[in-house]
PDB file of C-alpha atoms in Angstrom:
ATOM      1  CA  UNK W   1       0.000   0.000   0.000  1.00 84.00           C
ATOM      2  CA  UNK W   2       0.888   3.658  -0.094  1.00 88.00           C
ATOM      3  CA  UNK W   3       2.862   5.240   2.711  1.00 92.00           C
ATOM      4  CA  UNK W   4       4.627   8.512   3.499  1.00 94.00           C
ATOM      5  CA  UNK W   5       7.548   8.849   5.864  1.00 94.00           C
ATOM      6  CA  UNK W   6       8.218  12.310   7.113  1.00 93.00           C
ATOM      7  CA  UNK W   7      10.992  13.889   9.088  1.00 83.00           C
ATOM      8  CA  UNK W   8      10.304  13.765  12.794  1.00 81.00           C
ATOM      9  CA  UNK W   9       9.743  17.003  14.603  1.00 83.00           C
ATOM     10  CA  UNK W  10       9.566  19.320  16.227  1.00 93.00           C
ATOM     11  CA  UNK W  11      11.946  21.549  14.334  1.00 95.00           C
ATOM     12  CA  UNK W  12      13.027  24.894  15.749  1.00 97.00           C
ATOM     13  CA  UNK W  13      14.931  27.397  13.636  1.00 97.00           C
ATOM     14  CA  UNK W  14      15.959  31.004  13.863  1.00 97.00           C
ATOM     15  CA  UNK W  15      14.432  33.532  11.499  1.00 97.00           C
ATOM     16  CA  UNK W  16      16.167  33.649   8.086  1.00 97.00           C
ATOM     17  CA  UNK W  17      17.587  30.132   8.499  1.00 97.00           C
ATOM     18  CA  UNK W  18      17.419  27.542   5.707  1.00 97.00           C
ATOM     19  CA  UNK W  19      14.699  24.935   6.055  1.00 97.00           C
ATOM     20  CA  UNK W  20      14.587  21.341   4.874  1.00 97.00           C
ATOM     21  CA  UNK W  21      11.847  18.900   5.856  1.00 97.00           C
ATOM     22  CA  UNK W  22      12.457  15.427   4.470  1.00 97.00           C
ATOM     23  CA  UNK W  23       9.713  13.312   2.956  1.00 97.00           C
ATOM     24  CA  UNK W  24       9.959   9.924   1.274  1.00 97.00           C
ATOM     25  CA  UNK W  25       7.167   7.788  -0.047  1.00 96.00           C
ATOM     26  CA  UNK W  26       6.180   4.299  -1.124  1.00 95.00           C
ATOM     27  CA  UNK W  27       3.527   3.954  -3.777  1.00 91.00           C
ATOM     28  CA  UNK W  28       2.526   1.941  -6.779  1.00 83.00           C
ATOM     29  CA  UNK W  29       2.557   3.654 -10.120  1.00 81.00           C
ATOM     30  CA  UNK W  30       3.059   7.387 -10.396  1.00 83.00           C
ATOM     31  CA  UNK W  31       1.453   9.253  -7.535  1.00 90.00           C
ATOM     32  CA  UNK W  32       0.920  12.975  -7.178  1.00 90.00           C
ATOM     33  CA  UNK W  33       2.774  14.542  -4.247  1.00 93.00           C
ATOM     34  CA  UNK W  34       1.712  17.390  -1.988  1.00 93.00           C
ATOM     35  CA  UNK W  35       2.777  19.527   0.905  1.00 96.00           C
ATOM     36  CA  UNK W  36       0.007  20.848   3.146  1.00 94.00           C
ATOM     37  CA  UNK W  37       0.402  23.349   5.977  1.00 95.00           C
ATOM     38  CA  UNK W  38      -1.737  23.556   9.092  1.00 91.00           C
ATOM     39  CA  UNK W  39      -1.730  26.683  11.211  1.00 90.00           C
ATOM     40  CA  UNK W  40      -2.897  26.433  14.846  1.00 85.00           C
ATOM     41  CA  UNK W  41      -6.597  25.693  15.110  1.00 79.00           C
ATOM     42  CA  UNK W  42      -7.057  25.659  11.352  1.00 82.00           C
ATOM     43  CA  UNK W  43      -7.598  23.149   8.601  1.00 83.00           C
ATOM     44  CA  UNK W  44      -5.029  22.142   6.048  1.00 88.00           C
ATOM     45  CA  UNK W  45      -4.012  24.431   3.243  1.00 91.00           C
ATOM     46  CA  UNK W  46      -2.366  23.199   0.101  1.00 91.00           C
ATOM     47  CA  UNK W  47       1.150  24.642  -0.025  1.00 95.00           C
ATOM     48  CA  UNK W  48       2.446  23.097  -3.234  1.00 95.00           C
ATOM     49  CA  UNK W  49       2.165  20.025  -5.405  1.00 92.00           C
ATOM     50  CA  UNK W  50       3.881  18.046  -8.141  1.00 92.00           C
ATOM     51  CA  UNK W  51       2.190  15.531 -10.384  1.00 88.00           C
ATOM     52  CA  UNK W  52       5.065  13.850 -12.216  1.00 89.00           C
ATOM     53  CA  UNK W  53       8.734  13.032 -11.879  1.00 92.00           C
ATOM     54  CA  UNK W  54      11.138  16.002 -11.882  1.00 95.00           C
ATOM     55  CA  UNK W  55       8.304  18.488 -11.433  1.00 94.00           C
ATOM     56  CA  UNK W  56       9.093  21.256  -8.970  1.00 97.00           C
ATOM     57  CA  UNK W  57       6.262  22.670  -6.912  1.00 96.00           C
ATOM     58  CA  UNK W  58       6.729  26.127  -5.437  1.00 97.00           C
ATOM     59  CA  UNK W  59       4.741  28.652  -3.443  1.00 96.00           C
ATOM     60  CA  UNK W  60       5.482  31.431  -0.932  1.00 95.00           C
ATOM     61  CA  UNK W  61       9.219  30.762  -1.173  1.00 97.00           C
ATOM     62  CA  UNK W  62       8.826  27.033  -0.492  1.00 98.00           C
ATOM     63  CA  UNK W  63       9.948  24.465  -3.038  1.00 98.00           C
ATOM     64  CA  UNK W  64       9.883  20.702  -3.425  1.00 98.00           C
ATOM     65  CA  UNK W  65      11.036  18.522  -6.317  1.00 98.00           C
ATOM     66  CA  UNK W  66       9.456  15.178  -7.202  1.00 96.00           C
ATOM     67  CA  UNK W  67      12.397  12.732  -7.256  1.00 96.00           C
ATOM     68  CA  UNK W  68      11.272   9.377  -8.553  1.00 93.00           C
ATOM     69  CA  UNK W  69      14.721   7.788  -8.310  1.00 94.00           C
ATOM     70  CA  UNK W  70      14.915   8.469  -4.577  1.00 96.00           C
ATOM     71  CA  UNK W  71      11.122   8.445  -3.979  1.00 96.00           C
ATOM     72  CA  UNK W  72      11.442  11.768  -2.207  1.00 97.00           C
ATOM     73  CA  UNK W  73       9.697  15.135  -2.078  1.00 97.00           C
ATOM     74  CA  UNK W  74      11.701  17.226   0.388  1.00 98.00           C
ATOM     75  CA  UNK W  75      10.394  20.662   1.332  1.00 98.00           C
ATOM     76  CA  UNK W  76      12.862  23.568   1.307  1.00 98.00           C
ATOM     77  CA  UNK W  77      12.856  27.286   1.951  1.00 98.00           C
ATOM     78  CA  UNK W  78      15.865  29.538   1.792  1.00 97.00           C
ATOM     79  CA  UNK W  79      14.936  31.992   4.535  1.00 96.00           C
ATOM     80  CA  UNK W  80      12.166  31.225   6.986  1.00 97.00           C
ATOM     81  CA  UNK W  81      10.002  33.758   8.780  1.00 97.00           C
ATOM     82  CA  UNK W  82       8.194  33.639  12.106  1.00 96.00           C
ATOM     83  CA  UNK W  83       4.926  33.432  10.167  1.00 95.00           C
ATOM     84  CA  UNK W  84       6.048  30.061   8.731  1.00 97.00           C
ATOM     85  CA  UNK W  85       5.555  28.460  12.133  1.00 96.00           C
ATOM     86  CA  UNK W  86       3.022  25.678  11.557  1.00 96.00           C
ATOM     87  CA  UNK W  87       2.714  21.937  11.064  1.00 93.00           C
ATOM     88  CA  UNK W  88       3.714  20.669   7.630  1.00 96.00           C
ATOM     89  CA  UNK W  89       2.317  17.494   6.128  1.00 94.00           C
ATOM     90  CA  UNK W  90       3.660  15.586   3.173  1.00 96.00           C
ATOM     91  CA  UNK W  91       1.037  13.585   1.293  1.00 93.00           C
ATOM     92  CA  UNK W  92       0.511  11.533  -1.811  1.00 92.00           C
ATOM     93  CA  UNK W  93      -2.375  10.479  -3.955  1.00 87.00           C
ATOM     94  CA  UNK W  94      -2.505   7.760  -6.539  1.00 79.00           C
ATOM     95  CA  UNK W  95      -4.061   8.618  -9.852  1.00 63.00           C
ATOM     96  CA  UNK W  96      -6.177   5.533 -10.308  1.00 58.00           C
ATOM     97  CA  UNK W  97      -9.563   7.149  -9.863  1.00 55.00           C
ATOM     98  CA  UNK W  98      -9.601   7.091  -6.074  1.00 60.00           C
ATOM     99  CA  UNK W  99      -7.969  10.322  -5.055  1.00 72.00           C
ATOM    100  CA  UNK W 100      -7.683   9.837  -1.341  1.00 83.00           C
ATOM    101  CA  UNK W 101      -4.591  11.260   0.300  1.00 89.00           C
ATOM    102  CA  UNK W 102      -2.076   9.361   2.371  1.00 91.00           C
ATOM    103  CA  UNK W 103      -0.385  11.658   4.865  1.00 93.00           C
ATOM    104  CA  UNK W 104       2.855  11.655   6.758  1.00 93.00           C
ATOM    105  CA  UNK W 105       2.707  12.243  10.477  1.00 91.00           C
ATOM    106  CA  UNK W 106       3.484  15.949  10.184  1.00 92.00           C
ATOM    107  CA  UNK W 107       6.433  18.100  11.220  1.00 94.00           C
ATOM    108  CA  UNK W 108       5.897  20.931  13.661  1.00 94.00           C
ATOM    109  CA  UNK W 109       8.043  23.916  12.731  1.00 96.00           C
ATOM    110  CA  UNK W 110       8.710  26.783  15.103  1.00 97.00           C
ATOM    111  CA  UNK W 111      10.619  29.865  13.970  1.00 97.00           C
ATOM    112  CA  UNK W 112      12.090  32.081  16.656  1.00 97.00           C
ATOM    113  CA  UNK W 113      12.898  35.745  16.042  1.00 94.00           C
TER     114      UNK W 113
ATOM    115  CA  UNK E   1     -16.356  31.247  -4.172  1.00 51.00           C
ATOM    116  CA  UNK E   2     -16.730  29.891  -0.665  1.00 70.00           C
ATOM    117  CA  UNK E   3     -14.357  27.178   0.421  1.00 88.00           C
ATOM    118  CA  UNK E   4     -15.218  23.882   2.041  1.00 93.00           C
ATOM    119  CA  UNK E   5     -17.595  24.615   4.901  1.00 95.00           C
ATOM    120  CA  UNK E   6     -17.786  22.405   7.951  1.00 96.00           C
ATOM    121  CA  UNK E   7     -20.047  22.759  10.923  1.00 96.00           C
ATOM    122  CA  UNK E   8     -20.056  22.819  13.759  1.00 97.00           C
ATOM    123  CA  UNK E   9     -16.456  23.898  14.414  1.00 95.00           C
ATOM    124  CA  UNK E  10     -16.589  22.463  17.916  1.00 96.00           C
ATOM    125  CA  UNK E  11     -18.867  19.733  19.198  1.00 98.00           C
ATOM    126  CA  UNK E  12     -19.091  18.315  22.693  1.00 98.00           C
ATOM    127  CA  UNK E  13     -20.942  15.066  23.284  1.00 98.00           C
ATOM    128  CA  UNK E  14     -21.404  12.826  26.278  1.00 98.00           C
ATOM    129  CA  UNK E  15     -20.488   9.184  25.969  1.00 98.00           C
ATOM    130  CA  UNK E  16     -23.287   7.277  24.270  1.00 98.00           C
ATOM    131  CA  UNK E  17     -24.704  10.249  22.366  1.00 98.00           C
ATOM    132  CA  UNK E  18     -24.684  10.703  18.615  1.00 98.00           C
ATOM    133  CA  UNK E  19     -22.477  13.151  16.754  1.00 98.00           C
ATOM    134  CA  UNK E  20     -23.369  14.577  13.335  1.00 98.00           C
ATOM    135  CA  UNK E  21     -20.742  16.446  11.394  1.00 98.00           C
ATOM    136  CA  UNK E  22     -21.615  18.383   8.258  1.00 98.00           C
ATOM    137  CA  UNK E  23     -19.573  19.294   5.237  1.00 97.00           C
ATOM    138  CA  UNK E  24     -20.521  21.430   2.248  1.00 96.00           C
ATOM    139  CA  UNK E  25     -17.979  21.019  -0.550  1.00 94.00           C
ATOM    140  CA  UNK E  26     -16.700  23.804  -2.725  1.00 91.00           C
ATOM    141  CA  UNK E  27     -19.067  24.858  -5.458  1.00 89.00           C
ATOM    142  CA  UNK E  28     -18.850  22.470  -8.393  1.00 85.00           C
ATOM    143  CA  UNK E  29     -16.980  19.782  -6.463  1.00 87.00           C
ATOM    144  CA  UNK E  30     -18.599  16.381  -6.507  1.00 87.00           C
ATOM    145  CA  UNK E  31     -15.994  14.413  -4.541  1.00 89.00           C
ATOM    146  CA  UNK E  32     -15.936  14.505  -0.752  1.00 93.00           C
ATOM    147  CA  UNK E  33     -13.431  12.906   1.617  1.00 93.00           C
ATOM    148  CA  UNK E  34     -13.464  12.613   5.375  1.00 96.00           C
ATOM    149  CA  UNK E  35     -10.295  12.384   7.454  1.00 96.00           C
ATOM    150  CA  UNK E  36      -9.683  12.044  11.159  1.00 96.00           C
ATOM    151  CA  UNK E  37      -6.798  13.629  13.011  1.00 91.00           C
ATOM    152  CA  UNK E  38      -5.995  12.336  16.457  1.00 87.00           C
ATOM    153  CA  UNK E  39      -3.979  14.594  18.773  1.00 80.00           C
ATOM    154  CA  UNK E  40      -0.374  15.002  17.616  1.00 74.00           C
ATOM    155  CA  UNK E  41      -0.925  12.675  14.647  1.00 78.00           C
ATOM    156  CA  UNK E  42      -1.351  13.005  10.923  1.00 81.00           C
ATOM    157  CA  UNK E  43      -4.635  12.725   9.098  1.00 90.00           C
ATOM    158  CA  UNK E  44      -6.077   9.306   8.421  1.00 93.00           C
ATOM    159  CA  UNK E  45      -8.427   8.682   5.538  1.00 93.00           C
ATOM    160  CA  UNK E  46     -11.890   7.514   6.502  1.00 96.00           C
ATOM    161  CA  UNK E  47     -14.244   7.599   3.528  1.00 95.00           C
ATOM    162  CA  UNK E  48     -14.580   8.891  -0.014  1.00 93.00           C
ATOM    163  CA  UNK E  49     -17.982   9.760  -1.429  1.00 93.00           C
ATOM    164  CA  UNK E  50     -19.492  11.069  -4.587  1.00 91.00           C
ATOM    165  CA  UNK E  51     -23.081  12.223  -4.832  1.00 88.00           C
ATOM    166  CA  UNK E  52     -25.296   9.433  -3.464  1.00 89.00           C
ATOM    167  CA  UNK E  53     -22.451   6.917  -3.591  1.00 93.00           C
ATOM    168  CA  UNK E  54     -19.817   5.652  -1.198  1.00 94.00           C
ATOM    169  CA  UNK E  55     -16.748   4.984  -3.297  1.00 90.00           C
ATOM    170  CA  UNK E  56     -14.220   3.903  -0.680  1.00 91.00           C
ATOM    171  CA  UNK E  57     -14.920   3.383   2.997  1.00 94.00           C
ATOM    172  CA  UNK E  58     -11.803   1.389   3.765  1.00 92.00           C
ATOM    173  CA  UNK E  59     -10.799   3.765   6.569  1.00 93.00           C
ATOM    174  CA  UNK E  60     -14.114   3.765   8.393  1.00 96.00           C
ATOM    175  CA  UNK E  61     -14.450   1.863  11.656  1.00 94.00           C
ATOM    176  CA  UNK E  62     -16.738  -1.080  11.132  1.00 91.00           C
ATOM    177  CA  UNK E  63     -19.228  -0.052  13.774  1.00 95.00           C
ATOM    178  CA  UNK E  64     -20.945   3.175  14.852  1.00 97.00           C
ATOM    179  CA  UNK E  65     -19.607   5.280  11.955  1.00 98.00           C
ATOM    180  CA  UNK E  66     -21.492   6.086   8.766  1.00 97.00           C
ATOM    181  CA  UNK E  67     -21.299   8.714   6.042  1.00 97.00           C
ATOM    182  CA  UNK E  68     -23.530   9.976   3.304  1.00 96.00           C
ATOM    183  CA  UNK E  69     -23.484  12.560   0.552  1.00 96.00           C
ATOM    184  CA  UNK E  70     -27.052  13.019  -0.657  1.00 93.00           C
ATOM    185  CA  UNK E  71     -28.124  14.451  -3.971  1.00 90.00           C
ATOM    186  CA  UNK E  72     -29.091  17.655  -2.193  1.00 90.00           C
ATOM    187  CA  UNK E  73     -27.435  19.078   0.867  1.00 93.00           C
ATOM    188  CA  UNK E  74     -24.168  18.571   2.695  1.00 96.00           C
ATOM    189  CA  UNK E  75     -22.234  15.423   3.356  1.00 97.00           C
ATOM    190  CA  UNK E  76     -22.834  14.025   6.835  1.00 98.00           C
ATOM    191  CA  UNK E  77     -20.468  11.986   8.983  1.00 98.00           C
ATOM    192  CA  UNK E  78     -22.430  10.302  11.727  1.00 98.00           C
ATOM    193  CA  UNK E  79     -20.973   8.702  14.828  1.00 98.00           C
ATOM    194  CA  UNK E  80     -23.374   6.760  17.000  1.00 98.00           C
ATOM    195  CA  UNK E  81     -22.847   6.029  20.695  1.00 98.00           C
ATOM    196  CA  UNK E  82     -19.674   8.064  20.898  1.00 98.00           C
ATOM    197  CA  UNK E  83     -16.809   6.983  23.140  1.00 97.00           C
ATOM    198  CA  UNK E  84     -13.863   8.984  24.468  1.00 95.00           C
ATOM    199  CA  UNK E  85     -11.606   7.531  21.797  1.00 94.00           C
ATOM    200  CA  UNK E  86     -13.686   9.286  19.135  1.00 96.00           C
ATOM    201  CA  UNK E  87     -12.399  12.648  20.361  1.00 96.00           C
ATOM    202  CA  UNK E  88     -10.478  14.072  17.432  1.00 96.00           C
ATOM    203  CA  UNK E  89     -10.554  16.664  14.695  1.00 94.00           C
ATOM    204  CA  UNK E  90     -12.560  15.549  11.691  1.00 96.00           C
ATOM    205  CA  UNK E  91     -11.698  17.173   8.408  1.00 95.00           C
ATOM    206  CA  UNK E  92     -13.651  17.185   5.200  1.00 95.00           C
ATOM    207  CA  UNK E  93     -12.052  17.788   1.832  1.00 93.00           C
ATOM    208  CA  UNK E  94     -13.518  18.172  -1.617  1.00 91.00           C
ATOM    209  CA  UNK E  95     -12.064  17.946  -5.068  1.00 85.00           C
ATOM    210  CA  UNK E  96     -12.938  18.381  -8.682  1.00 79.00           C
ATOM    211  CA  UNK E  97     -11.866  15.255 -10.480  1.00 66.00           C
ATOM    212  CA  UNK E  98      -9.173  16.008 -13.004  1.00 51.00           C
ATOM    213  CA  UNK E  99      -8.159  12.623 -14.273  1.00 51.00           C
ATOM    214  CA  UNK E 100      -4.603  12.529 -15.446  1.00 47.00           C
ATOM    215  CA  UNK E 101      -3.662  15.872 -13.929  1.00 50.00           C
ATOM    216  CA  UNK E 102      -3.562  14.892 -10.322  1.00 51.00           C
ATOM    217  CA  UNK E 103      -6.279  15.761  -7.843  1.00 57.00           C
ATOM    218  CA  UNK E 104      -6.224  18.788  -5.605  1.00 73.00           C
ATOM    219  CA  UNK E 105      -8.193  18.488  -2.424  1.00 80.00           C
ATOM    220  CA  UNK E 106      -9.355  21.566  -0.554  1.00 86.00           C
ATOM    221  CA  UNK E 107      -9.919  21.162   3.152  1.00 91.00           C
ATOM    222  CA  UNK E 108     -12.426  22.622   5.524  1.00 93.00           C
ATOM    223  CA  UNK E 109     -11.436  24.010   8.911  1.00 91.00           C
ATOM    224  CA  UNK E 110     -12.526  20.854  10.651  1.00 94.00           C
ATOM    225  CA  UNK E 111     -14.872  19.863  13.433  1.00 96.00           C
ATOM    226  CA  UNK E 112     -13.251  19.254  16.777  1.00 95.00           C
ATOM    227  CA  UNK E 113     -15.225  16.595  18.589  1.00 97.00           C
ATOM    228  CA  UNK E 114     -14.788  16.210  22.314  1.00 97.00           C
ATOM    229  CA  UNK E 115     -16.445  13.308  24.081  1.00 97.00           C
ATOM    230  CA  UNK E 116     -16.874  13.795  27.820  1.00 97.00           C
TER     231      UNK E 116
END
């Protein structure tokens, strides 16, 4: 079955530091990959996505590249801000007509000024 | 264009009562998914519905839980005879099927169920 393994948290960084949150996956076929962000007390918001190998998703300074050879989709940002403090979830969806998402366990990120 | 609307945002039930959670998908979306998030955990898939049909309920507990998405009105997740272990955040998501392009699911703000 499908699974997502995500970097354990929590992660604490200083403002303007470089961020990497690792995500690897196991899936049959060619899944779509996503990063969602959850702010305190809120639902999940789609941060970025990639639907095929070598695609790069990007949004709000965050980037992730779909690496089929390493089955990875690591999230990166060059300079984090306090407002980036949230929980980040890596997820995948197969493209076989049932579009349910399989999530990683989430990584709590805290940025200190 | 309103997003995915869930209500109530917070729900408190005593053990043995019923809980009904509602979800109105985004306009034009015909696919609805329910997920459960236990404290400090990721989201777990429960059920996938299209209008009047349950497509995949592989994540639903076998007893006490049911879901529907009628032709008219919101999708309902129903939990009968709630127990303390049902306390969680329940999220609804909807999507517009785009076969071959990869789905994008939009999430509601969730219903936080507390069983006392």
